[in-house]
PDB file of C-alpha atoms in Angstrom:
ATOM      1  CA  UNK X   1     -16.694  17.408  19.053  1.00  0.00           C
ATOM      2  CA  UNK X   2     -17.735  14.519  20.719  1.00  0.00           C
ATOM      3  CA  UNK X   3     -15.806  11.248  21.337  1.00  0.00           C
ATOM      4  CA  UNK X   4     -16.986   9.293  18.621  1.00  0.00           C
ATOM      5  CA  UNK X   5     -16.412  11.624  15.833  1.00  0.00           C
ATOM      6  CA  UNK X   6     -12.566  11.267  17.187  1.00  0.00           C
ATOM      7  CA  UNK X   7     -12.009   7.416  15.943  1.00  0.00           C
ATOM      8  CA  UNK X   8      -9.925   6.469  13.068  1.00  0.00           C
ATOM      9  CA  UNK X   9      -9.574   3.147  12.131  1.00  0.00           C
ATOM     10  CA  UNK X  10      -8.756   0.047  10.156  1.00  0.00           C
ATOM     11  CA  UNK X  11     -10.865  -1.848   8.033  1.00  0.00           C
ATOM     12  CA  UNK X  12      -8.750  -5.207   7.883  1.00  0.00           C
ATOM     13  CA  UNK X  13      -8.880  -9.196   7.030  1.00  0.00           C
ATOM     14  CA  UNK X  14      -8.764 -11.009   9.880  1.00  0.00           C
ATOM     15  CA  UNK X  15      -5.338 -12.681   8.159  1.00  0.00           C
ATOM     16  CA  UNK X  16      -4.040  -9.926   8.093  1.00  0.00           C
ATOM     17  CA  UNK X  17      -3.223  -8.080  11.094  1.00  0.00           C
ATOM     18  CA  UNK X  18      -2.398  -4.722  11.581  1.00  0.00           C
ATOM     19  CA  UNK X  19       0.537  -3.611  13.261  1.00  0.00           C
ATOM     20  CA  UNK X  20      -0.197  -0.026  12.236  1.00  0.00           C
ATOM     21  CA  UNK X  21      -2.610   0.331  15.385  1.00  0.00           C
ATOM     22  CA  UNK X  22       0.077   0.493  17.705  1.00  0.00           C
ATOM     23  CA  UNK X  23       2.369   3.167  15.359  1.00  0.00           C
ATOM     24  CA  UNK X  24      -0.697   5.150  14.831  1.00  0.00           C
ATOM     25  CA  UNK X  25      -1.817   5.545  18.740  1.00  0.00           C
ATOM     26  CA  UNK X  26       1.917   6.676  19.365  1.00  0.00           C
ATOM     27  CA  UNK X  27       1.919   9.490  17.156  1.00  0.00           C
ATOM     28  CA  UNK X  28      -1.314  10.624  18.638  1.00  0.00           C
ATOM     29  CA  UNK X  29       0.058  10.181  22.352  1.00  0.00           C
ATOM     30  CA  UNK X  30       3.099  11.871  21.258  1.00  0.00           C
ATOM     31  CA  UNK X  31       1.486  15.309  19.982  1.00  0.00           C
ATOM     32  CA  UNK X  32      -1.008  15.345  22.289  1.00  0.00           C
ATOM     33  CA  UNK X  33      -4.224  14.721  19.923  1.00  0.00           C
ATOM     34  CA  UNK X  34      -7.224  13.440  21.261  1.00  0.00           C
ATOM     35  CA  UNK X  35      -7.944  10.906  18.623  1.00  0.00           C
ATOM     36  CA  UNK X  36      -8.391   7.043  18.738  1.00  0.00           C
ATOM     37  CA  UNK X  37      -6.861   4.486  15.614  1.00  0.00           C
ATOM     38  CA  UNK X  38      -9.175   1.076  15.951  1.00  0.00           C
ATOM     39  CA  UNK X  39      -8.323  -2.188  14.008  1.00  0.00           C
ATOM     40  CA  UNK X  40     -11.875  -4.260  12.817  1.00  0.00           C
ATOM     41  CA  UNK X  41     -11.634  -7.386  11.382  1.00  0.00           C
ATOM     42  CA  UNK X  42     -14.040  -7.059   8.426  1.00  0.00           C
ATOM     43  CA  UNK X  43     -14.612  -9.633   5.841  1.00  0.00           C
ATOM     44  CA  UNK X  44     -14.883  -8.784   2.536  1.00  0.00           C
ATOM     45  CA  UNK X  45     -18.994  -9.548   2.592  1.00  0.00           C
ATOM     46  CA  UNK X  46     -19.196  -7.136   5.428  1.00  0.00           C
ATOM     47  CA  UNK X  47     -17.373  -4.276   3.763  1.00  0.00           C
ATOM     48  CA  UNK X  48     -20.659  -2.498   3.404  1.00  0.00           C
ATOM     49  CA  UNK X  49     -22.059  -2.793   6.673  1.00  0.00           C
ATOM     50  CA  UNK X  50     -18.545  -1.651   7.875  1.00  0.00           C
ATOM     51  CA  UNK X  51     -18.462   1.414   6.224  1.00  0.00           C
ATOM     52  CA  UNK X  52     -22.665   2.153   7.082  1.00  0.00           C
ATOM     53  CA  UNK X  53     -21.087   1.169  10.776  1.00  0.00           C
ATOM     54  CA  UNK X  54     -18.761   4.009  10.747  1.00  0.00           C
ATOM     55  CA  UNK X  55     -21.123   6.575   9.518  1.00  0.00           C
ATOM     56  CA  UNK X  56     -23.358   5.941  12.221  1.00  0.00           C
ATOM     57  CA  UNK X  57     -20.569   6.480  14.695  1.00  0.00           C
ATOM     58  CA  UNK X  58     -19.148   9.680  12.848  1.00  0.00           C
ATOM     59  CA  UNK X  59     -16.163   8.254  12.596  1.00  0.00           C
ATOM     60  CA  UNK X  60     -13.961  11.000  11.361  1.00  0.00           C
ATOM     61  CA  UNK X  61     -11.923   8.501   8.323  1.00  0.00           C
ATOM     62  CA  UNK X  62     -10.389   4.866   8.398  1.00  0.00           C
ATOM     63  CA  UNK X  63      -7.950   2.960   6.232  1.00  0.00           C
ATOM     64  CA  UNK X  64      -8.458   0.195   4.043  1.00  0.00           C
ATOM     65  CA  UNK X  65      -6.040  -3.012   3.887  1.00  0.00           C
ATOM     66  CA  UNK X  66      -6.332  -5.684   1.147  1.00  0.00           C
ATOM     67  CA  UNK X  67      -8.660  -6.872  -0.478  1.00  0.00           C
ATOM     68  CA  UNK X  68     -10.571  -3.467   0.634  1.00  0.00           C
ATOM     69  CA  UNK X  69      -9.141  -1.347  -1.322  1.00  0.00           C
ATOM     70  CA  UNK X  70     -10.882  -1.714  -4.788  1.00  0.00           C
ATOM     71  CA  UNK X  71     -14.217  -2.998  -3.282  1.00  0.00           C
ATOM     72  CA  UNK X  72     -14.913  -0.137  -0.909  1.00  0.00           C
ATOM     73  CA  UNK X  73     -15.627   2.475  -3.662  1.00  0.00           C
ATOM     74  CA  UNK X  74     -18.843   1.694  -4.365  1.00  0.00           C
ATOM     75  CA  UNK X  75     -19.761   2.561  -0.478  1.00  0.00           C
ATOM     76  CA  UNK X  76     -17.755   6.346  -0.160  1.00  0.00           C
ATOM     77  CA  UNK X  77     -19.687   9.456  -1.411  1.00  0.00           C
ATOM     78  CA  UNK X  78     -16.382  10.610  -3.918  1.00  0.00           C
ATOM     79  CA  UNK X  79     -12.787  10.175  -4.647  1.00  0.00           C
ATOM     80  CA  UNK X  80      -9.984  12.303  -4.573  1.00  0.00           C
ATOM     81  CA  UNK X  81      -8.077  13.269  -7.442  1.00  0.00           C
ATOM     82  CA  UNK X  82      -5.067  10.326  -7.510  1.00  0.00           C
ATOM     83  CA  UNK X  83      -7.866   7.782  -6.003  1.00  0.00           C
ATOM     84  CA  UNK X  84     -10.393   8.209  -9.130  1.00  0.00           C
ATOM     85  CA  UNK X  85      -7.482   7.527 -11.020  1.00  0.00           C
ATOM     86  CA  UNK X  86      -5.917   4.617  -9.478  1.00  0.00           C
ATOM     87  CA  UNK X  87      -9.128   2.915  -8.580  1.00  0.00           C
ATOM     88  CA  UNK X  88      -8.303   2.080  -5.807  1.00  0.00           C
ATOM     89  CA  UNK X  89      -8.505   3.336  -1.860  1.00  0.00           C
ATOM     90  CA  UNK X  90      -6.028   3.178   1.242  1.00  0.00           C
ATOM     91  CA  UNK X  91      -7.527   5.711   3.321  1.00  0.00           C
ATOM     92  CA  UNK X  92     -11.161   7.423   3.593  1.00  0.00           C
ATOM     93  CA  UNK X  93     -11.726  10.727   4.719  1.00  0.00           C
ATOM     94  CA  UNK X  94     -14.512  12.601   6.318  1.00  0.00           C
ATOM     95  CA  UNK X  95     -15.605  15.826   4.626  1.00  0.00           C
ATOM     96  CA  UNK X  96     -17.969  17.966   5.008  1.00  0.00           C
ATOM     97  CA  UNK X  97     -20.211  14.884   6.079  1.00  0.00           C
ATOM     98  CA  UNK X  98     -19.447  12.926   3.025  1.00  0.00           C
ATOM     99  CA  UNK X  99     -16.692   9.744   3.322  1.00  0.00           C
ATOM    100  CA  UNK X 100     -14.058  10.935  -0.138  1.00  0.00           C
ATOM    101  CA  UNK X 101     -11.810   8.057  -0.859  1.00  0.00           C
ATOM    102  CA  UNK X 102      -8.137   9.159  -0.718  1.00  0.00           C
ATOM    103  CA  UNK X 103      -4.731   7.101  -1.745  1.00  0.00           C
ATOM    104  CA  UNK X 104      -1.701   7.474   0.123  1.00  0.00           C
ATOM    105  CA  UNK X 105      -0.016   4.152  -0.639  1.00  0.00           C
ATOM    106  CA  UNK X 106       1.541   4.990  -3.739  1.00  0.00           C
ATOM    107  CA  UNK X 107       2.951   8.453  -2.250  1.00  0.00           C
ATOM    108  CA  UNK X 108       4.629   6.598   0.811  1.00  0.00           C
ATOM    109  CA  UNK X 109       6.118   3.724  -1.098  1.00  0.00           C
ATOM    110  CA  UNK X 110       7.917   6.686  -3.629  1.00  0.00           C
ATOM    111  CA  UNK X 111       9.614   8.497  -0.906  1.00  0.00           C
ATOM    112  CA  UNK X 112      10.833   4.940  -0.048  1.00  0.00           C
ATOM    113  CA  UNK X 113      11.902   4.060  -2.538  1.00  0.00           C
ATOM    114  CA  UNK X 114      13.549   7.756  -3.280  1.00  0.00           C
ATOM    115  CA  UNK X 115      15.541   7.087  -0.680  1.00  0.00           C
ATOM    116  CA  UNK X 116      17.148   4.098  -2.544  1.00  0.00           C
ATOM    117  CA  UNK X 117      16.957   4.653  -6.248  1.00  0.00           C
ATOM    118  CA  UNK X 118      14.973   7.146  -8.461  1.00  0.00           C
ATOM    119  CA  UNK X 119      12.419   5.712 -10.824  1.00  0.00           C
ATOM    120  CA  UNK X 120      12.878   8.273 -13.134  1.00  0.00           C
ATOM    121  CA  UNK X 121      13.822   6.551 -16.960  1.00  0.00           C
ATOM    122  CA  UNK X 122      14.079   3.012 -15.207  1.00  0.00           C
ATOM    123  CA  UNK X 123      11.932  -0.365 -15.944  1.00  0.00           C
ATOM    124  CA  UNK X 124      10.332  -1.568 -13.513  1.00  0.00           C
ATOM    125  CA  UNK X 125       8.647  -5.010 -12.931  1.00  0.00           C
ATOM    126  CA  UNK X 126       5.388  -5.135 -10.447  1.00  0.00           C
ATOM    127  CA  UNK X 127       4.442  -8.256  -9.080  1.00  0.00           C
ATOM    128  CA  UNK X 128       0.887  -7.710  -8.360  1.00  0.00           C
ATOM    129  CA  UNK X 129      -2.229  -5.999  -9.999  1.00  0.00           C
ATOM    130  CA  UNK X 130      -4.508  -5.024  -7.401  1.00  0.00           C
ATOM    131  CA  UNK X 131      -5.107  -1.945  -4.913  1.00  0.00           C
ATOM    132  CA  UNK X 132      -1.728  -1.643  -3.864  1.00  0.00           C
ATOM    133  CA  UNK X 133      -0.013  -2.214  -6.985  1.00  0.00           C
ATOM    134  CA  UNK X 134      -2.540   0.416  -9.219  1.00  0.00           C
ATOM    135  CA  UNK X 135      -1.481   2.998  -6.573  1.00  0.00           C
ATOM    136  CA  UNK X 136       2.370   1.873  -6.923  1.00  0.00           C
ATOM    137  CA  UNK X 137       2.080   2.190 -10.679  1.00  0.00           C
ATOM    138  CA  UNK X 138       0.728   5.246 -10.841  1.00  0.00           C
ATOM    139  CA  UNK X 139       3.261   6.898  -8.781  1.00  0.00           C
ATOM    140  CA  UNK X 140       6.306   5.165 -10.763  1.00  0.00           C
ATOM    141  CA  UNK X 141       4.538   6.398 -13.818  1.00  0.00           C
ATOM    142  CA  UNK X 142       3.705   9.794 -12.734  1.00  0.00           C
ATOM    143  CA  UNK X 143       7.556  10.149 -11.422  1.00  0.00           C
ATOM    144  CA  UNK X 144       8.356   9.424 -15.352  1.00  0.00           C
ATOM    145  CA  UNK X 145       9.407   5.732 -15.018  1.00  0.00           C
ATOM    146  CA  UNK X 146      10.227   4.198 -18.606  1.00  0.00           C
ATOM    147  CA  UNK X 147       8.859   1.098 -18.417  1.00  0.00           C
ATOM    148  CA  UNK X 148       6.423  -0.679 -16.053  1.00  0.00           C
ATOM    149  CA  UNK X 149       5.500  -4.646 -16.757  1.00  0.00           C
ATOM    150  CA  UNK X 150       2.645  -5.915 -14.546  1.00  0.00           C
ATOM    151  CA  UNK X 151       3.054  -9.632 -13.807  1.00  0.00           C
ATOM    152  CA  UNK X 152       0.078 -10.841 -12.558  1.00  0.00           C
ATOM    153  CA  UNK X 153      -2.103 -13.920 -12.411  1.00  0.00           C
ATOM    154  CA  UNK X 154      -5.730 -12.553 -13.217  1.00  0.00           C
ATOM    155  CA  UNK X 155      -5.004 -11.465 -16.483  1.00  0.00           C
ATOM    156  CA  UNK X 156      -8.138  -9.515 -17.188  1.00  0.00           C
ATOM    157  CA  UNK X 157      -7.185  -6.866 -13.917  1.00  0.00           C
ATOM    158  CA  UNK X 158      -3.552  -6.619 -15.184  1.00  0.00           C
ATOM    159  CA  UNK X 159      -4.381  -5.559 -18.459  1.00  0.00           C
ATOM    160  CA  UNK X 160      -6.787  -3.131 -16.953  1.00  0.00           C
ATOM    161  CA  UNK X 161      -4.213  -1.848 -15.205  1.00  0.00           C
ATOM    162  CA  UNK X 162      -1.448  -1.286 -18.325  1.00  0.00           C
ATOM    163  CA  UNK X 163      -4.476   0.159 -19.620  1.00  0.00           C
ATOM    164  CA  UNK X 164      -4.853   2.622 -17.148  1.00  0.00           C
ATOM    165  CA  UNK X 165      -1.345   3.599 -17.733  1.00  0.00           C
ATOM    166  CA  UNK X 166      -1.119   3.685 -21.287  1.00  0.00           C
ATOM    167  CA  UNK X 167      -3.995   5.808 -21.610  1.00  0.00           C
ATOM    168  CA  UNK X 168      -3.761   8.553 -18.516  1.00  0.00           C
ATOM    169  CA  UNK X 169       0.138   9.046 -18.038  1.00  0.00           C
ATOM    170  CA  UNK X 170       3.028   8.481 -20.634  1.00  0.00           C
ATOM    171  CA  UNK X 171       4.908   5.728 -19.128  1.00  0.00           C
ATOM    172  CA  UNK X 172       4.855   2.477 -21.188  1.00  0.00           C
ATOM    173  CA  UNK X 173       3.061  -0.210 -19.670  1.00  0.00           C
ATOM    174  CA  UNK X 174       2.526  -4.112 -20.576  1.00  0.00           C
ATOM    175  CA  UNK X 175       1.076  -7.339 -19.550  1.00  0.00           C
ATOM    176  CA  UNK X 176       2.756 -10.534 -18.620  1.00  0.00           C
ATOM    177  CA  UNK X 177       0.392 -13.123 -17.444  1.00  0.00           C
ATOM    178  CA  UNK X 178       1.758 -14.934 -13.880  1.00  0.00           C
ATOM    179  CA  UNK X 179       1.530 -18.597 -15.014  1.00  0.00           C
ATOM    180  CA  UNK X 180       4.825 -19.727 -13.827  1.00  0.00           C
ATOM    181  CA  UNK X 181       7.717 -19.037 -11.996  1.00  0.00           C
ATOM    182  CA  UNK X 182       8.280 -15.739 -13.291  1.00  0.00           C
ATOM    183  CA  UNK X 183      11.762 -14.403 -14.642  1.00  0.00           C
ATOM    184  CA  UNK X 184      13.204 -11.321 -13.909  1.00  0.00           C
ATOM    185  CA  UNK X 185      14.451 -10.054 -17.411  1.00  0.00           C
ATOM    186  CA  UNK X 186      17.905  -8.240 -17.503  1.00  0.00           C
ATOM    187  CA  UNK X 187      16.403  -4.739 -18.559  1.00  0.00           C
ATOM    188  CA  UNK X 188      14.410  -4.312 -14.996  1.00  0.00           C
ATOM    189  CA  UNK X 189      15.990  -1.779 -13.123  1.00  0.00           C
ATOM    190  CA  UNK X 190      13.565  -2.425 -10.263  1.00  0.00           C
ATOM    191  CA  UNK X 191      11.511  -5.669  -8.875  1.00  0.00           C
ATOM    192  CA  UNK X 192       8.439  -4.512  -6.716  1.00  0.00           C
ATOM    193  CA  UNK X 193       6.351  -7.245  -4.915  1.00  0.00           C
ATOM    194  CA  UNK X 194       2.581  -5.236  -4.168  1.00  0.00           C
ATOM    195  CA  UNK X 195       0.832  -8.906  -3.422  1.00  0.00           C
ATOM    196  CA  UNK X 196       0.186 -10.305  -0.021  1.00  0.00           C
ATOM    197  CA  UNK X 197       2.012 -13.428  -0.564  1.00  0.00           C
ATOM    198  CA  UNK X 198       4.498 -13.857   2.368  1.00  0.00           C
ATOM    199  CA  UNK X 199       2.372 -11.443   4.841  1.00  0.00           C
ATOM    200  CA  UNK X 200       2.362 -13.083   8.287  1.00  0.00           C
ATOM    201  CA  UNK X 201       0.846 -15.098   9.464  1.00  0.00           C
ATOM    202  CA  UNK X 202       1.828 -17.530   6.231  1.00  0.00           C
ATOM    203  CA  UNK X 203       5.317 -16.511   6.437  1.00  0.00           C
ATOM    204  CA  UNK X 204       6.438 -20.072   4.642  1.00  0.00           C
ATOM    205  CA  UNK X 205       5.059 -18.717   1.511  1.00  0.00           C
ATOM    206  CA  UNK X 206       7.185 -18.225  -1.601  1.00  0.00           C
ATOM    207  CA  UNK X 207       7.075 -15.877  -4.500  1.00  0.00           C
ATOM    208  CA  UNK X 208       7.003 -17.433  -7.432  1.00  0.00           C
ATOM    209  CA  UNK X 209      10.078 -16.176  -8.970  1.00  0.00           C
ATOM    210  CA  UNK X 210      13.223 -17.471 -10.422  1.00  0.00           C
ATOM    211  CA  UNK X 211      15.468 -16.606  -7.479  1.00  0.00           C
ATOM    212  CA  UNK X 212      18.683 -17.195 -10.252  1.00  0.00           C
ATOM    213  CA  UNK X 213      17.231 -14.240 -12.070  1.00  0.00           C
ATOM    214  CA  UNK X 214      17.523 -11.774  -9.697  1.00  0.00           C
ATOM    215  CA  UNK X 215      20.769  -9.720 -10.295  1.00  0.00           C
ATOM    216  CA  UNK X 216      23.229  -7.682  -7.905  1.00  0.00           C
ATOM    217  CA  UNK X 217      22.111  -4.297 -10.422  1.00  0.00           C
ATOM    218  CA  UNK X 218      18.127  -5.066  -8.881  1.00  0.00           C
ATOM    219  CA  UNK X 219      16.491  -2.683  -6.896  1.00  0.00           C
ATOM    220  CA  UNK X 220      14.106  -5.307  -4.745  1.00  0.00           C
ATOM    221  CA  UNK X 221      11.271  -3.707  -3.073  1.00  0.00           C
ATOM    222  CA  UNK X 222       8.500  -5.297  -1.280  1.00  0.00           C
ATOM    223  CA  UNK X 223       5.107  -3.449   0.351  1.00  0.00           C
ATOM    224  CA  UNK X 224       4.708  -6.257   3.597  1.00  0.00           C
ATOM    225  CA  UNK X 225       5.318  -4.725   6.925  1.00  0.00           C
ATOM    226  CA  UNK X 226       5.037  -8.012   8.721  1.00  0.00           C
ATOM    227  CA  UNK X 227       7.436  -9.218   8.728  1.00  0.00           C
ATOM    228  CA  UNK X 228       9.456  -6.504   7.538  1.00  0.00           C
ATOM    229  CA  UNK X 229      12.408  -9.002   5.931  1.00  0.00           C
ATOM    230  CA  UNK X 230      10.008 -11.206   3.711  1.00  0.00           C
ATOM    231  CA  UNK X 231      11.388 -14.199   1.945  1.00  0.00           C
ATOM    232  CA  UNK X 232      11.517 -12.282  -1.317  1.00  0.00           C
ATOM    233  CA  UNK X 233      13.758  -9.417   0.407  1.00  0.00           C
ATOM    234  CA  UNK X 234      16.481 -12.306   1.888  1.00  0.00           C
ATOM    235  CA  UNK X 235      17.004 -14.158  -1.811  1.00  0.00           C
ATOM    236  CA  UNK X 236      17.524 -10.163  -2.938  1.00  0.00           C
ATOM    237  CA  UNK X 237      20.267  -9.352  -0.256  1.00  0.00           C
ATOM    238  CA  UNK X 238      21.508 -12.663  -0.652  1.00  0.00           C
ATOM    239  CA  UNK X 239      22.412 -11.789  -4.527  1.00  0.00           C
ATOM    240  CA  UNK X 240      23.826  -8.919  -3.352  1.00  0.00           C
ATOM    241  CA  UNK X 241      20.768  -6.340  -4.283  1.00  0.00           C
ATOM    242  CA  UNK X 242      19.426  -3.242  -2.692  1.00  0.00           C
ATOM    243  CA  UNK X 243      16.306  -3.468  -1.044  1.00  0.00           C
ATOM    244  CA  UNK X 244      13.579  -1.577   0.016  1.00  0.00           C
ATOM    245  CA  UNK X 245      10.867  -3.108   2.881  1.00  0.00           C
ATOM    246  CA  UNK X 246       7.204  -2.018   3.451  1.00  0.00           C
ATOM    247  CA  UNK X 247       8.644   0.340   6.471  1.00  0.00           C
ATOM    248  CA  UNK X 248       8.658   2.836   5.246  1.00  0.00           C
ATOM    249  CA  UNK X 249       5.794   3.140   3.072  1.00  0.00           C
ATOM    250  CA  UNK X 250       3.148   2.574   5.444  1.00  0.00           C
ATOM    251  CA  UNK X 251       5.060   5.154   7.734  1.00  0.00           C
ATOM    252  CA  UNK X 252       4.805   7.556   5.088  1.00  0.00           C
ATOM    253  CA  UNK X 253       1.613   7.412   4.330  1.00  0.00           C
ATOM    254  CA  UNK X 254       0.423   7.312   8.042  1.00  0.00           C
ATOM    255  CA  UNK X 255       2.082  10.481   8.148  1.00  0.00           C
ATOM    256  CA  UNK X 256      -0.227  11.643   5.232  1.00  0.00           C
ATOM    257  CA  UNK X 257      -3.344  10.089   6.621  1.00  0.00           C
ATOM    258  CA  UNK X 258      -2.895  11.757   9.938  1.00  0.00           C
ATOM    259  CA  UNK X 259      -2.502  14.926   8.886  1.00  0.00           C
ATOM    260  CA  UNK X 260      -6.351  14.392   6.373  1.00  0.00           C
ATOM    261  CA  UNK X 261      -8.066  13.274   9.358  1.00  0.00           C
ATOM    262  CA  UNK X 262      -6.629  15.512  12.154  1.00  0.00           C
ATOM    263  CA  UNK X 263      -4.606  18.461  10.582  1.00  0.00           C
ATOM    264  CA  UNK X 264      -1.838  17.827  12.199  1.00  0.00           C
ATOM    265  CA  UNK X 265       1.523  17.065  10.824  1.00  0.00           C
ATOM    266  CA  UNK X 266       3.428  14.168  13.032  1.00  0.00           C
ATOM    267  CA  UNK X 267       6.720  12.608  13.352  1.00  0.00           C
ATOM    268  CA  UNK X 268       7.574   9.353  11.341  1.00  0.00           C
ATOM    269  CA  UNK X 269      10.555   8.536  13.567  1.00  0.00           C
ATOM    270  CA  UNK X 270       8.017   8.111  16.668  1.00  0.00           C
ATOM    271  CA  UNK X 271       6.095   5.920  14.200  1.00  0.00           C
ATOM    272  CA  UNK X 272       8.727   3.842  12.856  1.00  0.00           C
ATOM    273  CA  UNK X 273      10.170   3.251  16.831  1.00  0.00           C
ATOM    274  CA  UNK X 274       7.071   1.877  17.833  1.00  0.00           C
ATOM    275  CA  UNK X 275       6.379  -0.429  14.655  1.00  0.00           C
ATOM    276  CA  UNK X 276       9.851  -1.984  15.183  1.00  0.00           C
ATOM    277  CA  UNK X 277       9.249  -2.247  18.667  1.00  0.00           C
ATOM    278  CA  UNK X 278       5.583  -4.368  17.722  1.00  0.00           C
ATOM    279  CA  UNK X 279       7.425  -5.964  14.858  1.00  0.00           C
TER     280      UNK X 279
END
């Protein structure tokens, strides 16, 4: 195998950093594996000659960050079986000489959330309808969550998305359209922000939420690594609320991505020391 067909890699904004690289390349020093994880700065018009790029150079898989993750479909040769029904894409996979779309989002942000509170016969609200979310809500709804509301701004994509649910698992879904500060009714068991708003470098930026209705019983969970306390987690522990960050979930599914593109199975606590260390 030569050294090309070694290189994994990131297909990010230029917004949005990446402090994955750095997590990534430890757990490959750490085990020994002769592999390479590369952060490009592609812009969404470039997607395709990004993904054309890394053919070329037999690149052997490479994530996707937002707004990627819906978009880059159309480019791969096939999805797997929780990608084709999410519609959406965190992490691409070479097989048998064909790039197969793959989601491991979803599975790392439910074994973080696990570790706080199980989903299972709770309502949940989800800030957010795009890749990240769809992945999100089909985990919740496959782990038999009662209720999932999508708040989101772009009505047409969240109703796609309750659709989606409604029709392929049996969690109830619905639609609230994001065209105000948003209120946190008293039957949510758990408030999940899946949009970018807050992401560093914009770390100002506010959710727009009613911070008053955000109750001690809330699970608050948000998917932004950087920085790992976002504005939205501090109002949470500030009303007393347990909270899940974006740690673990992109830990978790790094764990799953290494193991697609190099068969190996690594350790998330050298991961999580180095993001902390970057972070």
């Amino acid at each position: 195998m030569n050294f090309l067909s070694k290189i994994t890699g990131s297909f990010s904004t230029p917004s949005a950093g990446n402090p994955t690289v750095a997590m990534v390349e430890a757990a490959y020093k750490h085990h020994g594996l002769d592999f390479r994880y590369l952060n490009c700065e592609v812009l969404p018009k470039d997607l395709a000659a990004a993904v054309m790029g890394a053919r070329a150079m037999n690149w052997v898989g490479f994530n996707c960050s937002l707004p990627h993750k819906v978009e880059v479909i159309q480019y791969l040769d096939g999805l797997g079986e929780s990608a084709a029904m999410m519609g959406a894409v965190n992490c691409v996979v070479l097989r048998d000489g064909k790039y197969i779309g793959e989601n491991t989002d979803g599975k790392g942000f439910l074994q973080s959330l696990k570790a706080v509170v199980s989903p299972s016969g709770k309502n949940v609200a989800l800030l957010g309808a795009g890749g990240a979310a769809r992945a999100i809500a089909v985990e919740l709804a496959l782990e038999n969550t009662s209720k999932i509301t999508i708040i989101n701004r772009d009505q047409k994509r969240g109703e796609s998305l309750v659709d989606l649910l409604n029709s392929k698992t049996k969690c109830k879904a619905e639609f609230k359209l994001w065209d105000g500060k948003y209120e946190v009714p008293s039957d949510i068991d758990i408030l999940v922000n899946a949009t970018s708003i807050g992401m560093a470098p914009d770390l100002t930026a506010q959710i727009n939420i009613n911070v008053d209705s955000i109750r001690p019983a809330l699970v608050v969970a948000d998917v932004i690594v950087n920085p790992p306390m976002t504005n939205l987690l501090k109002d949470a522990q500030s009303k007393g609320c347990k909270i899940v960050d974006g740690l673990g979930m992109v830990i978790n599914q790094a764990v799953l991505g290494i193991k697609y593109w190099t068969g190996e199975v690594v350790d998330p606590e050298v991961m999580r020391k180095k993001l902390l260390e970057v972070l």
